PDB file of C-alpha atoms in Angstrom:
ATOM      1  CA  VAL R   1     -31.860  -6.884   5.047  1.00  0.00           C
ATOM      2  CA  LYS R   2     -34.550  -8.854   7.160  1.00  0.00           C
ATOM      3  CA  TYR R   3     -37.102  -6.455   3.711  1.00  0.00           C
ATOM      4  CA  HIS R   4     -34.936  -7.551   1.690  1.00  0.00           C
ATOM      5  CA  GLN R   5     -35.971 -11.551   2.578  1.00  0.00           C
ATOM      6  CA  LEU R   6     -39.686 -10.748   3.116  1.00  0.00           C
ATOM      7  CA  TYR R   7     -39.356  -9.118  -0.375  1.00  0.00           C
ATOM      8  CA  ASN R   8     -37.258  -9.605  -2.453  1.00  0.00           C
ATOM      9  CA  ASN R   9     -38.023  -7.895  -6.102  1.00  0.00           C
ATOM     10  CA  TYR R  10     -38.564  -4.737  -4.003  1.00  0.00           C
ATOM     11  CA  ILE R  11     -34.803  -3.717  -4.318  1.00  0.00           C
ATOM     12  CA  ARG R  12     -35.406  -4.687  -7.894  1.00  0.00           C
ATOM     13  CA  LYS R  13     -38.237  -2.348  -8.951  1.00  0.00           C
ATOM     14  CA  ARG R  14     -36.987   0.516  -7.313  1.00  0.00           C
ATOM     15  CA  ILE R  15     -34.013   0.273  -8.222  1.00  0.00           C
ATOM     16  CA  GLY R  16     -35.793  -0.250 -11.933  1.00  0.00           C
ATOM     17  CA  GLU R  17     -37.235   2.545 -11.526  1.00  0.00           C
ATOM     18  CA  LEU R  18     -34.370   4.801 -11.738  1.00  0.00           C
ATOM     19  CA  LYS R  19     -32.692   4.006 -14.282  1.00  0.00           C
ATOM     20  CA  THR R  20     -29.539   6.570 -15.510  1.00  0.00           C
ATOM     21  CA  LEU R  21     -31.036   9.556 -13.700  1.00  0.00           C
ATOM     22  CA  PHE R  22     -27.969   9.944 -10.689  1.00  0.00           C
ATOM     23  CA  ARG R  23     -25.094   9.859 -10.963  1.00  0.00           C
ATOM     24  CA  LEU R  24     -23.774   9.307  -7.573  1.00  0.00           C
ATOM     25  CA  ARG R  25     -26.321   6.042  -6.785  1.00  0.00           C
ATOM     26  CA  ILE R  26     -26.082   3.939  -3.045  1.00  0.00           C
ATOM     27  CA  LEU R  27     -28.269   1.127  -1.703  1.00  0.00           C
ATOM     28  CA  LEU R  28     -27.824   1.670   1.997  1.00  0.00           C
ATOM     29  CA  VAL R  29     -28.550  -1.460   3.419  1.00  0.00           C
ATOM     30  CA  LEU R  30     -29.799  -1.642   7.447  1.00  0.00           C
ATOM     31  CA  VAL R  31     -27.416  -5.513   8.484  1.00  0.00           C
ATOM     32  CA  ASP R  32     -30.612  -5.692  11.017  1.00  0.00           C
ATOM     33  CA  VAL R  33     -30.437 -10.334  11.493  1.00  0.00           C
ATOM     34  CA  ASP R  34     -28.362 -12.735  12.520  1.00  0.00           C
ATOM     35  CA  ASP R  35     -28.163 -15.243   9.150  1.00  0.00           C
ATOM     36  CA  ASN R  36     -27.192 -11.864   6.501  1.00  0.00           C
ATOM     37  CA  ALA R  37     -24.535 -14.301   4.309  1.00  0.00           C
ATOM     38  CA  VAL R  38     -26.743 -15.337   1.918  1.00  0.00           C
ATOM     39  CA  SER R  39     -29.119 -11.970   1.879  1.00  0.00           C
ATOM     40  CA  LEU R  40     -25.768  -9.769   1.522  1.00  0.00           C
ATOM     41  CA  ALA R  41     -24.470 -11.653  -1.844  1.00  0.00           C
ATOM     42  CA  GLU R  42     -26.995 -11.762  -3.072  1.00  0.00           C
ATOM     43  CA  LEU R  43     -27.349  -7.312  -2.420  1.00  0.00           C
ATOM     44  CA  ASN R  44     -24.182  -7.481  -3.741  1.00  0.00           C
ATOM     45  CA  ASN R  45     -24.315  -8.754  -6.570  1.00  0.00           C
ATOM     46  CA  LEU R  46     -27.619  -6.472  -7.692  1.00  0.00           C
ATOM     47  CA  ALA R  47     -25.570  -3.110  -6.358  1.00  0.00           C
ATOM     48  CA  VAL R  48     -22.674  -4.346  -8.541  1.00  0.00           C
ATOM     49  CA  THR R  49     -24.741  -4.945 -11.535  1.00  0.00           C
ATOM     50  CA  SER R  50     -26.788  -1.639 -11.094  1.00  0.00           C
ATOM     51  CA  ASN R  51     -23.206   0.195 -10.840  1.00  0.00           C
ATOM     52  CA  MET R  52     -24.492   1.337  -6.946  1.00  0.00           C
ATOM     53  CA  THR R  53     -22.486   2.110  -4.052  1.00  0.00           C
ATOM     54  CA  LEU R  54     -23.216  -0.746  -1.840  1.00  0.00           C
ATOM     55  CA  ILE R  55     -22.971   1.144   2.132  1.00  0.00           C
ATOM     56  CA  LEU R  56     -23.819  -1.827   4.844  1.00  0.00           C
ATOM     57  CA  ALA R  57     -24.545  -0.153   8.323  1.00  0.00           C
ATOM     58  CA  TRP R  58     -24.964  -2.596  11.339  1.00  0.00           C
ATOM     59  CA  SER R  59     -27.174   0.182  13.360  1.00  0.00           C
ATOM     60  CA  GLU R  60     -30.085   2.333  12.525  1.00  0.00           C
ATOM     61  CA  GLN R  61     -27.992   4.895  14.178  1.00  0.00           C
ATOM     62  CA  GLU R  62     -24.806   4.288  11.775  1.00  0.00           C
ATOM     63  CA  ALA R  63     -27.494   4.193   9.276  1.00  0.00           C
ATOM     64  CA  ALA R  64     -28.440   8.221  10.334  1.00  0.00           C
ATOM     65  CA  ARG R  65     -24.893   9.595  10.358  1.00  0.00           C
ATOM     66  CA  TYR R  66     -25.022   7.987   6.734  1.00  0.00           C
ATOM     67  CA  LEU R  67     -27.729   9.528   5.913  1.00  0.00           C
ATOM     68  CA  GLU R  68     -27.006  12.790   7.343  1.00  0.00           C
ATOM     69  CA  THR R  69     -23.165  13.092   6.063  1.00  0.00           C
ATOM     70  CA  TYR R  70     -24.109  12.270   2.751  1.00  0.00           C
ATOM     71  CA  LYS R  71     -27.634  14.933   2.904  1.00  0.00           C
ATOM     72  CA  ALA R  72     -24.639  17.669   3.627  1.00  0.00           C
ATOM     73  CA  LEU R  73     -22.340  17.068   1.734  1.00  0.00           C
ATOM     74  CA  ASP R  74     -24.647  16.878  -1.515  1.00  0.00           C
ATOM     75  CA  GLY R  75     -23.917  19.788  -3.729  1.00  0.00           C
ATOM     76  CA  LYS R  76     -20.259  20.019  -2.310  1.00  0.00           C
ATOM     77  CA  ASP R  77     -17.094  19.763  -4.519  1.00  0.00           C
ATOM     78  CA  ALA R  78     -14.289  16.987  -3.127  1.00  0.00           C
ATOM     79  CA  SER R  79     -12.064  19.912  -1.946  1.00  0.00           C
ATOM     80  CA  ASN R  80     -12.696  19.637   2.029  1.00  0.00           C
ATOM     81  CA  ILE R  81     -11.766  15.697   1.780  1.00  0.00           C
ATOM     82  CA  GLN R  82      -8.337  15.596  -1.073  1.00  0.00           C
ATOM     83  CA  LYS R  83      -4.884  16.411   0.583  1.00  0.00           C
ATOM     84  CA  ARG R  84      -4.085  20.293  -0.241  1.00  0.00           C
ATOM     85  CA  GLU R  85      -0.874  20.128  -2.164  1.00  0.00           C
ATOM     86  CA  SER R  86       2.011  21.070  -0.202  1.00  0.00           C
ATOM     87  CA  ASN R  87       3.549  24.579  -0.984  1.00  0.00           C
ATOM     88  CA  ASN R  88       6.672  24.799   1.515  1.00  0.00           C
ATOM     89  CA  PHE R  89      10.085  23.342  -0.095  1.00  0.00           C
ATOM     90  CA  GLN R  90       9.858  21.745   4.056  1.00  0.00           C
ATOM     91  CA  ASP R  91       6.652  19.796   3.749  1.00  0.00           C
ATOM     92  CA  ARG R  92       7.242  19.299   0.375  1.00  0.00           C
ATOM     93  CA  ASN R  93      10.058  17.383   1.452  1.00  0.00           C
ATOM     94  CA  ALA R  94       8.478  15.688   4.561  1.00  0.00           C
ATOM     95  CA  ASP R  95       5.540  14.252   1.771  1.00  0.00           C
ATOM     96  CA  PHE R  96       8.921  12.926   0.188  1.00  0.00           C
ATOM     97  CA  MET R  97       9.982  10.722   2.977  1.00  0.00           C
ATOM     98  CA  THR R  98       7.293   9.634   4.685  1.00  0.00           C
ATOM     99  CA  ALA R  99       6.704   7.534   1.556  1.00  0.00           C
ATOM    100  CA  CYS R 100       8.641   5.229   3.012  1.00  0.00           C
ATOM    101  CA  LYS R 101       6.555   4.103   6.177  1.00  0.00           C
ATOM    102  CA  PRO R 102       7.435   3.589   8.591  1.00  0.00           C
ATOM    103  CA  VAL R 103       9.121   7.017   9.121  1.00  0.00           C
ATOM    104  CA  ASN R 104       7.268   9.611   9.924  1.00  0.00           C
ATOM    105  CA  LYS R 105       7.211  13.320  10.226  1.00  0.00           C
ATOM    106  CA  THR R 106       9.221  13.806  13.228  1.00  0.00           C
ATOM    107  CA  ASP R 107      12.091  11.756  11.117  1.00  0.00           C
ATOM    108  CA  ALA R 108      11.839  13.520   8.044  1.00  0.00           C
ATOM    109  CA  SER R 109      13.053  16.814   9.702  1.00  0.00           C
ATOM    110  CA  ASN R 110      14.709  15.212  11.248  1.00  0.00           C
ATOM    111  CA  LEU R 111      16.570  13.493   8.339  1.00  0.00           C
ATOM    112  CA  LEU R 112      16.854  16.364   6.970  1.00  0.00           C
ATOM    113  CA  ASN R 113      18.522  18.532   9.690  1.00  0.00           C
ATOM    114  CA  HIS R 114      21.203  16.321   9.737  1.00  0.00           C
ATOM    115  CA  PHE R 115      22.016  16.261   6.160  1.00  0.00           C
ATOM    116  CA  SER R 116      20.168  18.862   5.151  1.00  0.00           C
ATOM    117  CA  THR R 117      19.294  17.587   1.006  1.00  0.00           C
ATOM    118  CA  ILE R 118      17.209  14.754   0.527  1.00  0.00           C
ATOM    119  CA  LYS R 119      20.934  13.837  -1.852  1.00  0.00           C
ATOM    120  CA  ALA R 120      22.081  13.761   0.759  1.00  0.00           C
ATOM    121  CA  VAL R 121      20.433  11.666   2.712  1.00  0.00           C
ATOM    122  CA  ALA R 122      19.596   9.002  -0.318  1.00  0.00           C
ATOM    123  CA  ALA R 123      23.923   9.005  -0.865  1.00  0.00           C
ATOM    124  CA  ALA R 124      24.070   7.705   2.730  1.00  0.00           C
ATOM    125  CA  SER R 125      24.929   4.936   3.842  1.00  0.00           C
ATOM    126  CA  GLN R 126      22.874   3.053   6.723  1.00  0.00           C
ATOM    127  CA  ASP R 127      25.586   3.823   9.762  1.00  0.00           C
ATOM    128  CA  GLU R 128      25.160   7.433   8.990  1.00  0.00           C
ATOM    129  CA  LEU R 129      21.245   7.180   9.186  1.00  0.00           C
ATOM    130  CA  ALA R 130      21.067   4.991  11.830  1.00  0.00           C
ATOM    131  CA  LEU R 131      23.580   7.956  13.970  1.00  0.00           C
ATOM    132  CA  CYS R 132      19.866  10.667  13.030  1.00  0.00           C
ATOM    133  CA  GLU R 133      17.707  11.141  16.305  1.00  0.00           C
ATOM    134  CA  GLY R 134      14.988   8.342  16.648  1.00  0.00           C
ATOM    135  CA  LEU R 135      15.819   6.345  13.894  1.00  0.00           C
ATOM    136  CA  GLY R 136      16.195   2.849  14.878  1.00  0.00           C
ATOM    137  CA  GLN R 137      17.526  -0.629  12.755  1.00  0.00           C
ATOM    138  CA  VAL R 138      14.333  -0.704  10.728  1.00  0.00           C
ATOM    139  CA  LYS R 139      13.487   2.308   9.915  1.00  0.00           C
ATOM    140  CA  VAL R 140      16.636   2.674   8.739  1.00  0.00           C
ATOM    141  CA  LYS R 141      16.958  -0.650   6.606  1.00  0.00           C
ATOM    142  CA  ARG R 142      12.899   0.833   5.029  1.00  0.00           C
ATOM    143  CA  LEU R 143      14.451   4.174   4.019  1.00  0.00           C
ATOM    144  CA  TYR R 144      17.523   2.966   2.666  1.00  0.00           C
ATOM    145  CA  GLU R 145      16.442  -0.536   0.582  1.00  0.00           C
ATOM    146  CA  ALA R 146      13.670   2.077  -0.442  1.00  0.00           C
ATOM    147  CA  LEU R 147      16.335   4.696  -1.826  1.00  0.00           C
ATOM    148  CA  HIS R 148      18.192   2.065  -3.540  1.00  0.00           C
ATOM    149  CA  LYS R 149      15.584  -0.039  -4.456  1.00  0.00           C
ATOM    150  CA  PRO R 150      15.688  -0.179  -8.642  1.00  0.00           C
ATOM    151  CA  PHE R 151      11.985   1.099 -10.091  1.00  0.00           C
ATOM    152  CA  SER R 152      13.040  -1.319 -12.865  1.00  0.00           C
ATOM    153  CA  LYS R 153      12.583  -5.218 -12.936  1.00  0.00           C
ATOM    154  CA  ILE R 154      15.261  -5.976 -15.232  1.00  0.00           C
ATOM    155  CA  ARG R 155      17.843  -3.399 -13.501  1.00  0.00           C
ATOM    156  CA  ALA R 156      16.803  -5.119  -9.991  1.00  0.00           C
ATOM    157  CA  ARG R 157      17.996  -8.169 -11.307  1.00  0.00           C
ATOM    158  CA  GLU R 158      20.848  -6.887 -13.240  1.00  0.00           C
ATOM    159  CA  ARG R 159      22.296  -5.194  -9.766  1.00  0.00           C
ATOM    160  CA  ARG R 160      21.213  -9.345  -7.790  1.00  0.00           C
ATOM    161  CA  GLU R 161      23.374 -10.615 -10.891  1.00  0.00           C
ATOM    162  CA  ALA R 162      26.044  -7.680 -10.011  1.00  0.00           C
ATOM    163  CA  GLU R 163      25.796  -8.579  -6.143  1.00  0.00           C
ATOM    164  CA  ALA R 164      25.887 -12.520  -7.216  1.00  0.00           C
ATOM    165  CA  GLU R 165      28.997 -11.848  -8.786  1.00  0.00           C
ATOM    166  CA  LYS R 166      31.167  -9.386  -6.404  1.00  0.00           C
ATOM    167  CA  GLN R 167      30.472 -11.956  -3.676  1.00  0.00           C
ATOM    168  CA  LYS R 168      31.250 -15.099  -5.879  1.00  0.00           C
ATOM    169  CA  ARG R 169      35.079 -13.085  -6.949  1.00  0.00           C
ATOM    170  CA  ARG R 170      35.616 -12.172  -3.319  1.00  0.00           C
ATOM    171  CA  ARG R 171      35.197 -15.701  -1.625  1.00  0.00           C
ATOM    172  CA  PRO R 172      38.185 -18.508  -3.288  1.00  0.00           C
ATOM    173  CA  GLU R 173      36.925 -21.724  -4.715  1.00  0.00           C
ATOM    174  CA  SER R 174      36.758 -24.130  -2.817  1.00  0.00           C
ATOM    175  CA  ASP R 175      36.772 -27.837  -3.207  1.00  0.00           C
ATOM    176  CA  VAL R 176      34.313 -30.893  -1.458  1.00  0.00           C
ATOM    177  CA  ASP R 177      37.039 -31.340   1.099  1.00  0.00           C
ATOM    178  CA  GLY R 178      36.354 -27.751   1.711  1.00  0.00           C
ATOM    179  CA  TYR R 179      40.469 -26.966   0.587  1.00  0.00           C
ATOM    180  CA  GLU R 180      41.107 -23.565  -1.150  1.00  0.00           C
ATOM    181  CA  ASN R 181      41.173 -24.405  -4.472  1.00  0.00           C
ATOM    182  CA  THR R 182      44.459 -23.199  -6.093  1.00  0.00           C
ATOM    183  CA  GLY R 183      45.102 -24.531  -9.417  1.00  0.00           C
ATOM    184  CA  GLU R 184      47.628 -27.253  -7.977  1.00  0.00           C
ATOM    185  CA  ASN R 185      45.637 -29.423  -6.819  1.00  0.00           C
ATOM    186  CA  GLU R 186      43.720 -30.401 -11.233  1.00  0.00           C
ATOM    187  CA  ALA R 187      47.614 -30.083 -12.692  1.00  0.00           C
ATOM    188  CA  SER R 188      48.916 -32.740  -9.987  1.00  0.00           C
ATOM    189  CA  LEU R 189      46.042 -34.869 -10.931  1.00  0.00           C
ATOM    190  CA  GLU R 190      45.956 -34.907 -14.144  1.00  0.00           C
ATOM    191  CA  GLY R 191      49.809 -36.165 -13.925  1.00  0.00           C
ATOM    192  CA  GLU R 192      49.214 -38.773 -11.635  1.00  0.00           C
ATOM    193  CA  ALA R 193      46.511 -39.995 -15.297  1.00  0.00           C
TER     194      ALA R 193
END
């Protein structure tokens, strides 16, 4: 950043020389000044408009590590950093279960040992899930919600409306005084009028 503040056209000139020769274009910047906000905003804008990836290093050692890593991985495919596909049934089920944030692989294993199948886990109530070893209230609640939350916004709205209707049918209607409204009061009031 210090060099850029002294000679701010240097990086533009070097980027102009690159043209479109490389697919991976990185702008590695050593942040070596305290007042860097304006310069970093300018470099960020330059990187975005030049289709480059901006990497900030806060020490010379960090910048050197970035360079060493890029040089070591030069010409290699991305398979060593990509997630490997699970081949066996247990691992695939564990991957599915751990997609719910608080559930870890141990919890997934315990759930599958306790319920045998994911279908049985999905059909279980919150109380049944709580009986599984290692699952607290928070994990049970989030897992249950994840397994029972509809994928569609329309279905979610329909479910909420159905729940509200159920609640309405369960509760007797009350008048203003809090007494149960049976309909008899309305008839007597109409007769008096």
